[in-house]
Amino acid sequence: MDDYLEWPEKDGLPQGMRGYGHYHEEYRKIDGKWLISRLRLDRLKLEVFEGGLPPV
């Protein structure tokens, strides 16, 4: 997977990140339907923009 997240600029610099990784999924069949029972995202690389990330 890869994602691109962007927030409003801070001090004229872009805030956000681009991340790369992969998902691990487990499924269970419930009432004849396959549903995700567990999902984990492992980020392998994270590129933070010049303005950084906003506070949580």
mmCIF file of N, CA, C and O in Angstrom:
data_model
loop_
_atom_site.group_PDB
_atom_site.id
_atom_site.type_symbol
_atom_site.label_atom_id
_atom_site.label_comp_id
_atom_site.label_asym_id
_atom_site.label_seq_id
_atom_site.Cartn_x
_atom_site.Cartn_y
_atom_site.Cartn_z
ATOM 1 N N MET A 1 0.828 -1.157 0.000
ATOM 2 C CA MET A 1 0.000 0.000 0.000
ATOM 3 C C MET A 1 0.881 1.231 0.000
ATOM 4 O O MET A 1 2.052 1.166 0.354
ATOM 5 N N ASP A 2 0.321 2.312 -0.437
ATOM 6 C CA ASP A 2 0.979 3.588 -0.216
ATOM 7 C C ASP A 2 -0.119 4.614 -0.001
ATOM 8 O O ASP A 2 -1.222 4.491 -0.514
ATOM 9 N N ASP A 3 0.166 5.567 0.854
ATOM 10 C CA ASP A 3 -0.807 6.617 1.120
ATOM 11 C C ASP A 3 -0.119 7.974 1.132
ATOM 12 O O ASP A 3 1.095 8.077 1.275
ATOM 13 N N TYR A 4 -0.924 8.984 0.941
ATOM 14 C CA TYR A 4 -0.445 10.357 0.860
ATOM 15 C C TYR A 4 -1.400 11.183 1.702
ATOM 16 O O TYR A 4 -2.589 11.262 1.396
ATOM 17 N N LEU A 5 -0.895 11.754 2.798
ATOM 18 C CA LEU A 5 -1.724 12.538 3.707
ATOM 19 C C LEU A 5 -1.178 13.957 3.773
ATOM 20 O O LEU A 5 0.020 14.163 3.965
ATOM 21 N N GLU A 6 -2.070 14.917 3.646
ATOM 22 C CA GLU A 6 -1.657 16.317 3.592
ATOM 23 C C GLU A 6 -2.562 17.149 4.496
ATOM 24 O O GLU A 6 -3.773 16.964 4.524
ATOM 25 N N TRP A 7 -1.954 18.069 5.260
ATOM 26 C CA TRP A 7 -2.673 18.998 6.120
ATOM 27 C C TRP A 7 -2.348 20.417 5.669
ATOM 28 O O TRP A 7 -1.404 20.619 4.899
ATOM 29 N N PRO A 8 -3.074 21.407 6.184
ATOM 30 C CA PRO A 8 -2.758 22.797 5.816
ATOM 31 C C PRO A 8 -1.305 23.148 6.152
ATOM 32 O O PRO A 8 -0.719 22.609 7.097
ATOM 33 N N GLU A 9 -0.760 24.046 5.365
ATOM 34 C CA GLU A 9 0.649 24.439 5.559
ATOM 35 C C GLU A 9 0.875 25.063 6.926
ATOM 36 O O GLU A 9 -0.030 25.655 7.517
ATOM 37 N N LYS A 10 2.097 24.921 7.403
ATOM 38 C CA LYS A 10 2.513 25.537 8.667
ATOM 39 C C LYS A 10 3.742 26.376 8.345
ATOM 40 O O LYS A 10 4.735 25.871 7.846
ATOM 41 N N ASP A 11 3.658 27.669 8.602
ATOM 42 C CA ASP A 11 4.761 28.588 8.322
ATOM 43 C C ASP A 11 5.191 28.525 6.856
ATOM 44 O O ASP A 11 6.380 28.597 6.533
ATOM 45 N N GLY A 12 4.224 28.331 5.961
ATOM 46 C CA GLY A 12 4.512 28.308 4.530
ATOM 47 C C GLY A 12 5.078 26.998 4.015
ATOM 48 O O GLY A 12 5.435 26.898 2.846
ATOM 49 N N LEU A 13 5.172 25.991 4.878
ATOM 50 C CA LEU A 13 5.717 24.684 4.459
ATOM 51 C C LEU A 13 4.611 23.627 4.481
ATOM 52 O O LEU A 13 3.761 23.627 5.366
ATOM 53 N N PRO A 14 4.627 22.719 3.507
ATOM 54 C CA PRO A 14 3.603 21.671 3.488
ATOM 55 C C PRO A 14 3.765 20.703 4.652
ATOM 56 O O PRO A 14 4.877 20.319 5.002
ATOM 57 N N GLN A 15 2.633 20.352 5.274
ATOM 58 C CA GLN A 15 2.621 19.370 6.355
ATOM 59 C C GLN A 15 1.999 18.084 5.836
ATOM 60 O O GLN A 15 0.998 18.117 5.119
ATOM 61 N N GLY A 16 2.573 16.977 6.196
ATOM 62 C CA GLY A 16 1.989 15.703 5.809
ATOM 63 C C GLY A 16 3.035 14.624 5.665
ATOM 64 O O GLY A 16 4.160 14.759 6.150
ATOM 65 N N MET A 17 2.629 13.555 4.988
ATOM 66 C CA MET A 17 3.530 12.417 4.832
ATOM 67 C C MET A 17 3.089 11.557 3.663
ATOM 68 O O MET A 17 1.944 11.603 3.224
ATOM 69 N N ARG A 18 4.014 10.779 3.195
ATOM 70 C CA ARG A 18 3.735 9.709 2.245
ATOM 71 C C ARG A 18 4.295 8.448 2.863
ATOM 72 O O ARG A 18 5.447 8.424 3.312
ATOM 73 N N GLY A 19 3.469 7.420 2.920
ATOM 74 C CA GLY A 19 3.884 6.184 3.562
ATOM 75 C C GLY A 19 3.751 4.996 2.633
ATOM 76 O O GLY A 19 2.946 5.000 1.702
ATOM 77 N N TYR A 20 4.561 3.985 2.901
ATOM 78 C CA TYR A 20 4.568 2.756 2.110
ATOM 79 C C TYR A 20 4.568 1.573 3.068
ATOM 80 O O TYR A 20 5.191 1.627 4.127
ATOM 81 N N GLY A 21 3.888 0.524 2.697
ATOM 82 C CA GLY A 21 3.869 -0.654 3.554
ATOM 83 C C GLY A 21 2.958 -1.719 2.989
ATOM 84 O O GLY A 21 2.685 -1.752 1.795
ATOM 85 N N HIS A 22 2.481 -2.578 3.894
ATOM 86 C CA HIS A 22 1.546 -3.614 3.468
ATOM 87 C C HIS A 22 0.618 -4.000 4.612
ATOM 88 O O HIS A 22 0.902 -3.752 5.778
ATOM 89 N N TYR A 23 -0.513 -4.575 4.223
ATOM 90 C CA TYR A 23 -1.518 -5.026 5.178
ATOM 91 C C TYR A 23 -1.393 -6.524 5.410
ATOM 92 O O TYR A 23 -1.000 -7.274 4.512
ATOM 93 N N HIS A 24 -1.746 -6.933 6.609
ATOM 94 C CA HIS A 24 -1.904 -8.346 6.951
ATOM 95 C C HIS A 24 -3.373 -8.492 7.343
ATOM 96 O O HIS A 24 -3.837 -7.808 8.256
ATOM 97 N N GLU A 25 -4.091 -9.363 6.673
ATOM 98 C CA GLU A 25 -5.513 -9.530 6.935
ATOM 99 C C GLU A 25 -5.830 -10.979 7.275
ATOM 100 O O GLU A 25 -5.225 -11.899 6.726
ATOM 101 N N GLU A 26 -6.773 -11.145 8.181
ATOM 102 C CA GLU A 26 -7.313 -12.464 8.488
ATOM 103 C C GLU A 26 -8.819 -12.387 8.286
ATOM 104 O O GLU A 26 -9.448 -11.388 8.640
ATOM 105 N N TYR A 27 -9.373 -13.440 7.723
ATOM 106 C CA TYR A 27 -10.803 -13.488 7.431
ATOM 107 C C TYR A 27 -11.467 -14.642 8.169
ATOM 108 O O TYR A 27 -10.827 -15.643 8.464
ATOM 109 N N ARG A 28 -12.753 -14.477 8.454
ATOM 110 C CA ARG A 28 -13.570 -15.544 9.029
ATOM 111 C C ARG A 28 -14.883 -15.599 8.270
ATOM 112 O O ARG A 28 -15.438 -14.559 7.908
ATOM 113 N N LYS A 29 -15.345 -16.796 8.086
ATOM 114 C CA LYS A 29 -16.628 -16.960 7.416
ATOM 115 C C LYS A 29 -17.715 -17.007 8.485
ATOM 116 O O LYS A 29 -17.734 -17.901 9.336
ATOM 117 N N ILE A 30 -18.603 -16.024 8.460
ATOM 118 C CA ILE A 30 -19.675 -15.900 9.449
ATOM 119 C C ILE A 30 -20.997 -15.817 8.693
ATOM 120 O O ILE A 30 -21.182 -14.928 7.856
ATOM 121 N N ASP A 31 -21.886 -16.735 8.997
ATOM 122 C CA ASP A 31 -23.199 -16.786 8.332
ATOM 123 C C ASP A 31 -23.059 -16.786 6.811
ATOM 124 O O ASP A 31 -23.797 -16.093 6.103
ATOM 125 N N GLY A 32 -22.070 -17.518 6.305
ATOM 126 C CA GLY A 32 -21.891 -17.654 4.869
ATOM 127 C C GLY A 32 -21.188 -16.494 4.191
ATOM 128 O O GLY A 32 -21.029 -16.480 2.977
ATOM 129 N N LYS A 33 -20.733 -15.495 4.978
ATOM 130 C CA LYS A 33 -20.043 -14.330 4.400
ATOM 131 C C LYS A 33 -18.621 -14.259 4.940
ATOM 132 O O LYS A 33 -18.388 -14.466 6.135
ATOM 133 N N TRP A 34 -17.668 -13.943 4.063
ATOM 134 C CA TRP A 34 -16.284 -13.757 4.482
ATOM 135 C C TRP A 34 -16.118 -12.322 4.970
ATOM 136 O O TRP A 34 -16.395 -11.368 4.258
ATOM 137 N N LEU A 35 -15.684 -12.182 6.216
ATOM 138 C CA LEU A 35 -15.500 -10.870 6.837
ATOM 139 C C LEU A 35 -14.082 -10.747 7.378
ATOM 140 O O LEU A 35 -13.485 -11.734 7.812
ATOM 141 N N ILE A 36 -13.546 -9.541 7.368
ATOM 142 C CA ILE A 36 -12.226 -9.301 7.945
ATOM 143 C C ILE A 36 -12.345 -9.411 9.462
ATOM 144 O O ILE A 36 -13.151 -8.718 10.083
ATOM 145 N N SER A 37 -11.548 -10.282 10.059
ATOM 146 C CA SER A 37 -11.570 -10.440 11.512
ATOM 147 C C SER A 37 -10.374 -9.750 12.170
ATOM 148 O O SER A 37 -10.406 -9.441 13.351
ATOM 149 N N ARG A 38 -9.332 -9.517 11.367
ATOM 150 C CA ARG A 38 -8.137 -8.854 11.909
ATOM 151 C C ARG A 38 -7.429 -8.148 10.764
ATOM 152 O O ARG A 38 -7.310 -8.688 9.671
ATOM 153 N N LEU A 39 -6.946 -6.944 11.063
ATOM 154 C CA LEU A 39 -6.249 -6.160 10.046
ATOM 155 C C LEU A 39 -5.083 -5.437 10.708
ATOM 156 O O LEU A 39 -5.245 -4.809 11.762
ATOM 157 N N ARG A 40 -3.908 -5.567 10.119
ATOM 158 C CA ARG A 40 -2.712 -4.891 10.640
ATOM 159 C C ARG A 40 -1.996 -4.229 9.470
ATOM 160 O O ARG A 40 -1.872 -4.801 8.393
ATOM 161 N N LEU A 41 -1.536 -3.018 9.697
ATOM 162 C CA LEU A 41 -0.765 -2.291 8.685
ATOM 163 C C LEU A 41 0.664 -2.169 9.172
ATOM 164 O O LEU A 41 0.915 -1.691 10.277
ATOM 165 N N ASP A 42 1.600 -2.631 8.373
ATOM 166 C CA ASP A 42 3.028 -2.451 8.659
ATOM 167 C C ASP A 42 3.560 -1.393 7.707
ATOM 168 O O ASP A 42 3.539 -1.582 6.489
ATOM 169 N N ARG A 43 4.020 -0.295 8.257
ATOM 170 C CA ARG A 43 4.631 0.745 7.433
ATOM 171 C C ARG A 43 6.113 0.440 7.294
ATOM 172 O O ARG A 43 6.816 0.247 8.276
ATOM 173 N N LEU A 44 6.573 0.396 6.058
ATOM 174 C CA LEU A 44 7.978 0.089 5.788
ATOM 175 C C LEU A 44 8.800 1.355 5.586
ATOM 176 O O LEU A 44 10.003 1.362 5.837
ATOM 177 N N LYS A 45 8.151 2.405 5.119
ATOM 178 C CA LYS A 45 8.855 3.659 4.848
ATOM 179 C C LYS A 45 7.885 4.814 5.049
ATOM 180 O O LYS A 45 6.716 4.723 4.689
ATOM 181 N N LEU A 46 8.381 5.895 5.623
ATOM 182 C CA LEU A 46 7.576 7.076 5.866
ATOM 183 C C LEU A 46 8.375 8.301 5.465
ATOM 184 O O LEU A 46 9.484 8.516 5.965
ATOM 185 N N GLU A 47 7.841 9.074 4.532
ATOM 186 C CA GLU A 47 8.484 10.318 4.097
ATOM 187 C C GLU A 47 7.664 11.483 4.650
ATOM 188 O O GLU A 47 6.532 11.707 4.227
ATOM 189 N N VAL A 48 8.229 12.205 5.602
ATOM 190 C CA VAL A 48 7.539 13.331 6.225
ATOM 191 C C VAL A 48 7.851 14.603 5.439
ATOM 192 O O VAL A 48 8.998 14.843 5.065
ATOM 193 N N PHE A 49 6.826 15.403 5.174
ATOM 194 C CA PHE A 49 7.009 16.643 4.423
ATOM 195 C C PHE A 49 7.798 17.660 5.235
ATOM 196 O O PHE A 49 7.946 17.536 6.451
ATOM 197 N N GLU A 50 8.276 18.701 4.554
ATOM 198 C CA GLU A 50 9.132 19.725 5.181
ATOM 199 C C GLU A 50 8.497 20.344 6.433
ATOM 200 O O GLU A 50 9.194 20.621 7.400
ATOM 201 N N GLY A 51 7.191 20.570 6.397
ATOM 202 C CA GLY A 51 6.509 21.194 7.533
ATOM 203 C C GLY A 51 6.217 20.233 8.671
ATOM 204 O O GLY A 51 5.675 20.631 9.692
ATOM 205 N N GLY A 52 6.580 18.967 8.494
ATOM 206 C CA GLY A 52 6.375 17.966 9.540
ATOM 207 C C GLY A 52 4.952 17.449 9.577
ATOM 208 O O GLY A 52 4.192 17.577 8.630
ATOM 209 N N LEU A 53 4.609 16.868 10.720
ATOM 210 C CA LEU A 53 3.274 16.337 10.942
ATOM 211 C C LEU A 53 2.562 17.214 11.962
ATOM 212 O O LEU A 53 3.189 17.738 12.888
ATOM 213 N N PRO A 54 1.242 17.383 11.840
ATOM 214 C CA PRO A 54 0.521 18.176 12.827
ATOM 215 C C PRO A 54 0.493 17.461 14.167
ATOM 216 O O PRO A 54 0.585 16.230 14.214
ATOM 217 N N PRO A 55 0.360 18.207 15.261
ATOM 218 C CA PRO A 55 0.293 17.564 16.583
ATOM 219 C C PRO A 55 -0.970 16.707 16.699
ATOM 220 O O PRO A 55 -2.002 17.038 16.106
ATOM 221 N N VAL A 56 -0.857 15.645 17.443
ATOM 222 C CA VAL A 56 -2.005 14.737 17.632
ATOM 223 C C VAL A 56 -2.843 15.212 18.787
ATOM 224 O O VAL A 56 -2.393 15.657 19.769
#
